[in-house]
Amino acid sequence: MADYDLVGVEVTHEDPDPLLKRSEEKESGEHLHTVQALRLEAGQPDSELRSLKKLDDESVKLLEHQVDAAYRALFEMDGKALLADEVGLGKTIEVGMILKEMHYRATDDSVLVLTPAQLAKQWQGELLEKFGLDFVCNYDDEFDGFDSHDHIIASIDTAKSDRYRETVLERDWNVLVLDEAHYVKNEETDRYDLIDALTYDYAFFLTATPIQNELTDLYNIISLLRPGLFGSRDAFHHYFVNNSQETLVNREELQDRLNRVMIRNKRAETDIDFTERNIDTRTFETTCEERQLYEAVSDYVRGAYSEDQGQKLVLMLLQKEVVSSPAALEQTIEKRLHEQSELTHADELESILDLIENIETVTKQDRLLDIVEEAREHVEMGRVIVFTQFRATQREILDRLATEGYTTHAFHGGHSSQEKEGIVANFEEEGGVLVSTDAMSEGRNLQFCNIMVNYDLPWNPMKVEQRIGRIHRIGQKREVYVFNMALENTIEEYVLDRLYHKIDLFQQTVGELSAILTRLEDSSTSFEDEIFERLVEADSEITLENDFDAMAVDLQEQQDLAEKLEEFNNGVFEGFDLGASDD
Amino acid sequence: MTDATFAVTQSKVEQFTRQYLESLGCSIDDRGQEWAVAVPEDANTTIEPGEFTLVRSADEEELDEDERFLHPESTFFQELVEEAADRAPIGSMTLTADDVDIRIPEWITESDAEVGDTSFTPYYDRTALTVLFRVSIETVSEYQTQLLRAISLDIRSKEPVPEITNEYLERTDMGGGDLHERTDELSEERLHDLLTTASEEVQEQVQPDIDEIHDDASRAADVELEDYRRLQEQRISELEEEIARLGDRITELRDTLQQTDAEADRMDVLRRRKQCKEEHDELQAKVQNLRRQREAGFPEKQQEIRNRHALDVTIEPMSLALLDYEKGELEITIRQGRSERTFLVAYGSGVGVTEAVECEICGHELSSENSALLENGDIFGEGCCGMHG
């Protein structure tokens, strides 16, 4: 019951007589038009994105072209659209907006989002953090198959696998989202078959490069969305593609038809403007004790992996921790010794613990002080964000900084969301150093800071970009400085020098990176696995260098290909106006 | 009672415009993004006869004189809808067995049983009145809320028949149009009476919407009253300060008076003291009045604010249709495995099965949640007696 007095209500039942007097002669069908007109009149406010005002400004900043794309896809294209913006303009945000609106209107009983395997978790995170939409991912422990959940994000290859294909096809999905839709360009593939056989009411396909090899790719993708829009394959070919297969002809008519199903925003026509990003990678010589520890751990990892590949994850962890901090390493080893009493090579682990004991100077910690001191002198309130992958490292850094008299803030996954908000607010207000694990959520608004330090480096390029994205985002008005810290002649230096710098990772946007990484999708191992395998399998330093160079060459090739494809697509759609209306 | 509004999309707008213009005798030449429309001289519409072009876009580019935009917010479309909405608000249709597909109840469609033959035997005709009501809820603190609600009443029993509403809305959806007009009419008196019942029924059913807005409006009034109270509190303390200041001034003047000898100066001080006293008393009276009002809870202001925030709800019938349907019995055969059963249930065309069917073991009603299982010719509920046998 309300704790306030209610205001009055006056209900008037209008006199029905004026309506009853209207029984004049009518032609058949007129009543139908009247009822339809009444229903249209009453429904008019419906053609707006009602959920817009429900979005949290702090979590997502929508750009005009994104809102416009969501609107057109939903209301002008009747919920079947190919979102083909140029790379980096936020197609995921457009789909998030669309799904949010459908959720608001309760037209999303069952939603299937199919993505490349590497991007599935990222989709899940973005939809939750930016739009409050909760999806189950096929990599989650709670995933029980495609017939057990109503909102699913899955890798397209999992969906088409023999294990799941039948259940995926059995359902009538309300909404299908297909990321990197050029996957279905070829009608003779299992992926195409799957999408062709799926039943759905609404579909949103995403790709920056709808054309991969030849112009008929476009026909295939669009025919899945709107069968018949281009007529038969031959007709499309004869009418819209010139003989050399390189350009589209009858462009005006083609634009008209594409306009009914495809949206392509161009970077030059949007107001996206990022400030400069400065990268400063610093490598440091290790102390003798640190070097001994690194060698011992690397030898142990290599030896243990050759005996039992089943413990890969924990070995990978040790290899990452040794370059992060002795404290992180110590914690994992002790836990391992404590939990597994019959552990082989326990003695080796014990001696690693002894080596950790010997370490008096932690080089990275000392050098971090140089960076934060510089910031304290030159930047407003000395604000710096330091990222590390490990809680133990985080604790060490915090202790050290506090001892040196810095204002510190800790951020990790163990805080409640209210606490997290408080931490960010304190950091903004008090300045100093925020030491965070990768639990810092995407949606958090940290544009008030423009300096970040990668104290250690994730072996997954997307994670690195996500860290940078916390401060280098729309709304950041100052230049951004990213410091990378690495120990010389360690795995970290290889990853940094040979891989990340080769593809100019630190200057890539998330969109550009996914374009590169998803091209590697066909190889079944993940980026992290590849790094680890190369590390443990190399029998000499030379082999290791060569292996990393080879990986870099692969990446470089994919990057070149991705760029070429984008250029090609831009060329094909040159002069086409398929973007948002600009006024 | 059902929400009758359409989600207005560009394609619905185009579909309606095409159908309506063609019904007026206009011709449309589809040229992709544009339609060339020709309106005949004798067309019964407010649209000028002659030719013009409809541009299917919302871009605010310049238009030529003979061009109009066609999108949900365009003036042309708004006017078109307004004209059509007023054209034939009274209609009728028949929902005989020939016009309507047989509706299989959910306790069968949700089960694994297969439906064999069905046959409907109508015994008598019934008529329902379906009305579209515009419900408008207005208050100062909220945008006006407008709802369009459809309701059907059986004209004899005056009981709501929601299935008929659904059928009507389905048939008047875009792409609908299969209306068979009926012939006999009801007297105006009878219609008036039915419309009154329907209007009351709508009010009852729309009450949760009204309550929600009512609650918000009351909260808004409360906030305004609270603001007013705070303002008056502030006013009271300002007055009190002012009164104290004047009191001090009066004391000061009294002291001055005692130390002043010259007659003229004394007169001047006395005048000033009198002025201060008058001002003091006036403010005292004001503050006392305010305090009295505060103790009583500012009744006048409260009334004024509450009146201003009061809700105006208007329920207006916009269209009505008489729908003839038939009632009788449906013979239906279902099969599951090797078991088969034929049975009769009360049924109405456009309404569906009108009688509850029970589990033959425990007597629980069959429903979409308790769907049918057929075994050895017995029908029982999967939910209630699913483990049977």
Coordinates of C-alpha atoms in Angstrom, one line a residue, chain A residues 294-508:
Chain A
Y294 CA 62.5 -18.3 -14.8
E295 CA 64.8 -21.0 -16.2
A296 CA 63.8 -23.5 -13.4
V297 CA 60.1 -22.9 -14.0
S298 CA 60.4 -23.1 -17.8
D299 CA 62.4 -26.4 -17.5
Y300 CA 59.8 -27.8 -15.1
V301 CA 56.9 -26.8 -17.4
R302 CA 58.6 -28.3 -20.4
G303 CA 59.4 -31.5 -18.7
A304 CA 56.1 -32.0 -17.0
Y305 CA 54.2 -31.2 -20.2
S306 CA 56.1 -33.8 -22.2
E307 CA 55.1 -36.4 -19.6
D308 CA 51.5 -35.4 -19.1
Q309 CA 49.7 -33.0 -21.5
G310 CA 46.6 -33.2 -19.3
Q311 CA 48.0 -30.7 -16.9
K312 CA 48.4 -28.1 -19.6
L313 CA 46.3 -25.4 -18.0
V314 CA 48.2 -25.4 -14.7
L315 CA 51.5 -25.5 -16.5
M316 CA 50.5 -22.5 -18.7
L317 CA 49.5 -20.7 -15.5
L318 CA 53.0 -21.3 -13.9
Q319 CA 54.7 -20.0 -17.1
K320 CA 52.5 -16.9 -17.0
E321 CA 53.0 -16.3 -13.3
V322 CA 56.8 -16.6 -13.3
V323 CA 56.9 -13.3 -15.3
S324 CA 54.2 -11.7 -13.3
S325 CA 55.5 -12.1 -9.8
P326 CA 57.2 -14.6 -7.5
A327 CA 54.3 -14.2 -5.1
A328 CA 51.8 -15.4 -7.7
L329 CA 54.0 -18.3 -8.6
E330 CA 54.5 -19.2 -5.0
Q331 CA 50.9 -19.4 -4.2
T332 CA 50.1 -21.8 -7.1
I333 CA 53.0 -24.1 -6.3
E334 CA 52.1 -24.3 -2.7
K335 CA 48.5 -25.0 -3.5
R336 CA 49.7 -27.7 -5.9
L337 CA 52.0 -29.3 -3.3
H338 CA 49.3 -29.1 -0.6
E339 CA 46.5 -30.5 -2.7
Q340 CA 48.3 -33.3 -4.5
S341 CA 50.3 -35.4 -2.0
E342 CA 51.4 -37.9 -4.7
L343 CA 52.7 -35.3 -7.1
T344 CA 55.5 -36.4 -9.3
H345 CA 58.4 -34.0 -9.4
A346 CA 57.4 -32.6 -6.1
D347 CA 61.1 -32.1 -5.3
E348 CA 61.4 -29.9 -8.4
L349 CA 58.6 -27.7 -7.1
E350 CA 60.1 -27.6 -3.7
S351 CA 63.4 -26.3 -5.1
I352 CA 61.5 -23.7 -7.1
L353 CA 60.0 -22.5 -3.8
D354 CA 63.6 -22.2 -2.5
L355 CA 64.5 -20.1 -5.5
I356 CA 61.5 -17.8 -4.8
E357 CA 62.8 -17.4 -1.3
N358 CA 66.1 -16.2 -2.7
I359 CA 64.6 -13.3 -4.5
E360 CA 65.1 -10.0 -2.8
T361 CA 64.5 -7.5 -5.6
V362 CA 61.5 -7.8 -7.8
T363 CA 62.6 -5.9 -10.9
K364 CA 59.1 -5.1 -12.3
Q365 CA 58.0 -3.7 -9.0
D366 CA 60.9 -1.3 -8.9
R367 CA 60.4 -0.2 -12.4
L368 CA 56.7 0.3 -11.9
L369 CA 57.6 3.0 -9.4
D370 CA 59.4 4.9 -12.2
I371 CA 56.1 5.0 -14.2
V372 CA 53.8 6.0 -11.4
E373 CA 56.2 8.6 -10.2
E374 CA 56.3 10.1 -13.7
A375 CA 52.6 10.1 -13.7
R376 CA 52.4 11.7 -10.2
E377 CA 54.5 14.6 -11.5
H378 CA 52.9 15.1 -14.8
V379 CA 49.3 13.9 -14.8
E380 CA 46.2 15.3 -13.0
M381 CA 46.0 13.6 -9.6
G382 CA 48.6 11.1 -10.7
R383 CA 45.9 8.7 -11.9
V384 CA 47.3 5.4 -13.4
I385 CA 45.6 2.0 -13.9
V386 CA 47.9 -1.0 -13.5
F387 CA 46.6 -4.3 -14.9
T388 CA 47.7 -7.7 -13.8
Q389 CA 46.2 -11.1 -14.4
F390 CA 46.9 -12.3 -10.8
R391 CA 45.5 -11.5 -7.4
A392 CA 48.7 -12.3 -5.7
T393 CA 50.6 -10.0 -7.9
Q394 CA 48.0 -7.3 -7.3
R395 CA 48.5 -7.6 -3.6
E396 CA 52.2 -7.3 -3.9
I397 CA 52.0 -4.2 -6.0
L398 CA 49.4 -2.6 -3.7
D399 CA 51.7 -3.2 -0.7
R400 CA 54.7 -1.8 -2.4
L401 CA 52.9 1.3 -3.6
A402 CA 51.4 1.9 -0.2
T403 CA 54.7 1.6 1.4
E404 CA 56.1 4.1 -1.0
G405 CA 53.3 6.5 0.0
Y406 CA 51.0 6.3 -3.0
T407 CA 47.3 6.5 -2.8
T408 CA 46.1 3.0 -4.0
H409 CA 42.8 1.4 -5.0
A410 CA 42.3 -2.3 -5.6
F411 CA 39.8 -3.7 -8.0
H412 CA 39.1 -7.4 -8.5
G413 CA 36.3 -9.9 -9.2
G414 CA 35.7 -10.5 -5.5
H415 CA 33.9 -7.2 -5.0
S416 CA 30.2 -6.8 -5.2
S417 CA 29.0 -4.5 -8.0
Q418 CA 28.2 -1.8 -5.5
E419 CA 31.7 -2.0 -4.1
K420 CA 33.1 -1.8 -7.6
E421 CA 31.3 1.4 -8.2
G422 CA 32.6 2.8 -5.0
I423 CA 36.2 1.9 -5.9
V424 CA 36.0 3.6 -9.3
A425 CA 34.4 6.7 -7.7
N426 CA 37.1 6.9 -5.1
F427 CA 39.8 6.5 -7.7
E428 CA 38.3 9.4 -9.7
E429 CA 38.0 11.5 -6.6
E430 CA 41.3 10.8 -4.8
G431 CA 43.5 10.0 -7.8
G432 CA 46.6 7.7 -7.3
V433 CA 47.0 4.2 -8.6
L434 CA 44.2 1.7 -9.3
V435 CA 45.6 -1.8 -9.5
S436 CA 43.1 -4.1 -11.2
T437 CA 42.8 -7.6 -12.4
D438 CA 41.1 -8.4 -15.7
A439 CA 37.8 -8.5 -13.8
M440 CA 37.4 -4.8 -14.6
S441 CA 34.2 -4.9 -16.6
E442 CA 33.9 -3.5 -20.1
G443 CA 31.1 -1.2 -19.2
R444 CA 33.0 0.8 -16.6
N445 CA 33.6 4.4 -17.4
L446 CA 37.2 5.2 -16.8
Q447 CA 37.8 8.0 -19.3
F448 CA 38.9 10.2 -16.5
C449 CA 42.2 8.3 -16.5
N450 CA 44.5 8.3 -19.5
I451 CA 47.5 6.2 -18.4
M452 CA 47.6 2.4 -18.1
V453 CA 50.2 -0.1 -17.4
N454 CA 50.3 -3.7 -18.5
Y455 CA 52.2 -5.1 -15.6
D456 CA 52.0 -8.5 -17.2
L457 CA 50.5 -9.5 -20.6
P458 CA 47.6 -11.8 -21.4
W459 CA 48.4 -14.2 -24.2
N460 CA 45.1 -13.4 -25.8
P461 CA 45.3 -10.2 -27.9
M462 CA 41.6 -9.5 -27.4
K463 CA 42.1 -9.3 -23.7
V464 CA 44.9 -6.8 -24.2
E465 CA 42.7 -4.7 -26.4
Q466 CA 39.9 -4.9 -23.9
R467 CA 42.2 -3.5 -21.2
I468 CA 43.1 -0.6 -23.4
G469 CA 39.5 -0.1 -24.3
R470 CA 38.7 0.7 -20.7
I471 CA 40.3 4.1 -21.0
H472 CA 40.7 4.6 -24.8
R473 CA 37.1 4.9 -25.7
I474 CA 34.6 7.3 -27.1
G475 CA 34.6 10.2 -24.7
Q476 CA 38.3 10.1 -23.9
K477 CA 39.5 13.6 -24.6
R478 CA 43.2 13.3 -23.9
E479 CA 46.0 11.3 -25.5
V480 CA 46.3 7.8 -24.0
Y481 CA 49.5 6.3 -22.8
V482 CA 49.9 2.5 -22.6
F483 CA 53.0 1.2 -20.8
N484 CA 53.9 -2.5 -21.4
M485 CA 56.3 -4.1 -18.9
A486 CA 58.3 -7.2 -19.8
L487 CA 61.3 -9.1 -18.5
E488 CA 64.1 -9.5 -21.1
N489 CA 64.6 -12.9 -22.7
T490 CA 61.4 -14.3 -21.3
I491 CA 58.2 -15.6 -23.0
E492 CA 56.7 -12.2 -22.3
E493 CA 59.3 -10.5 -24.5
Y494 CA 58.6 -12.9 -27.3
V495 CA 54.9 -12.4 -27.2
L496 CA 55.4 -8.6 -27.1
D497 CA 58.1 -8.2 -29.6
R498 CA 57.4 -11.0 -32.1
L499 CA 53.7 -11.2 -32.0
Y500 CA 51.9 -8.1 -30.6
H501 CA 54.2 -5.5 -32.2
K502 CA 54.2 -7.3 -35.5
I503 CA 50.5 -6.9 -35.9
D504 CA 50.7 -3.5 -34.3
L505 CA 48.3 -4.9 -31.7
F506 CA 48.4 -1.9 -29.5
Q507 CA 47.0 0.3 -32.2
Q508 CA 44.2 -2.1 -33.3

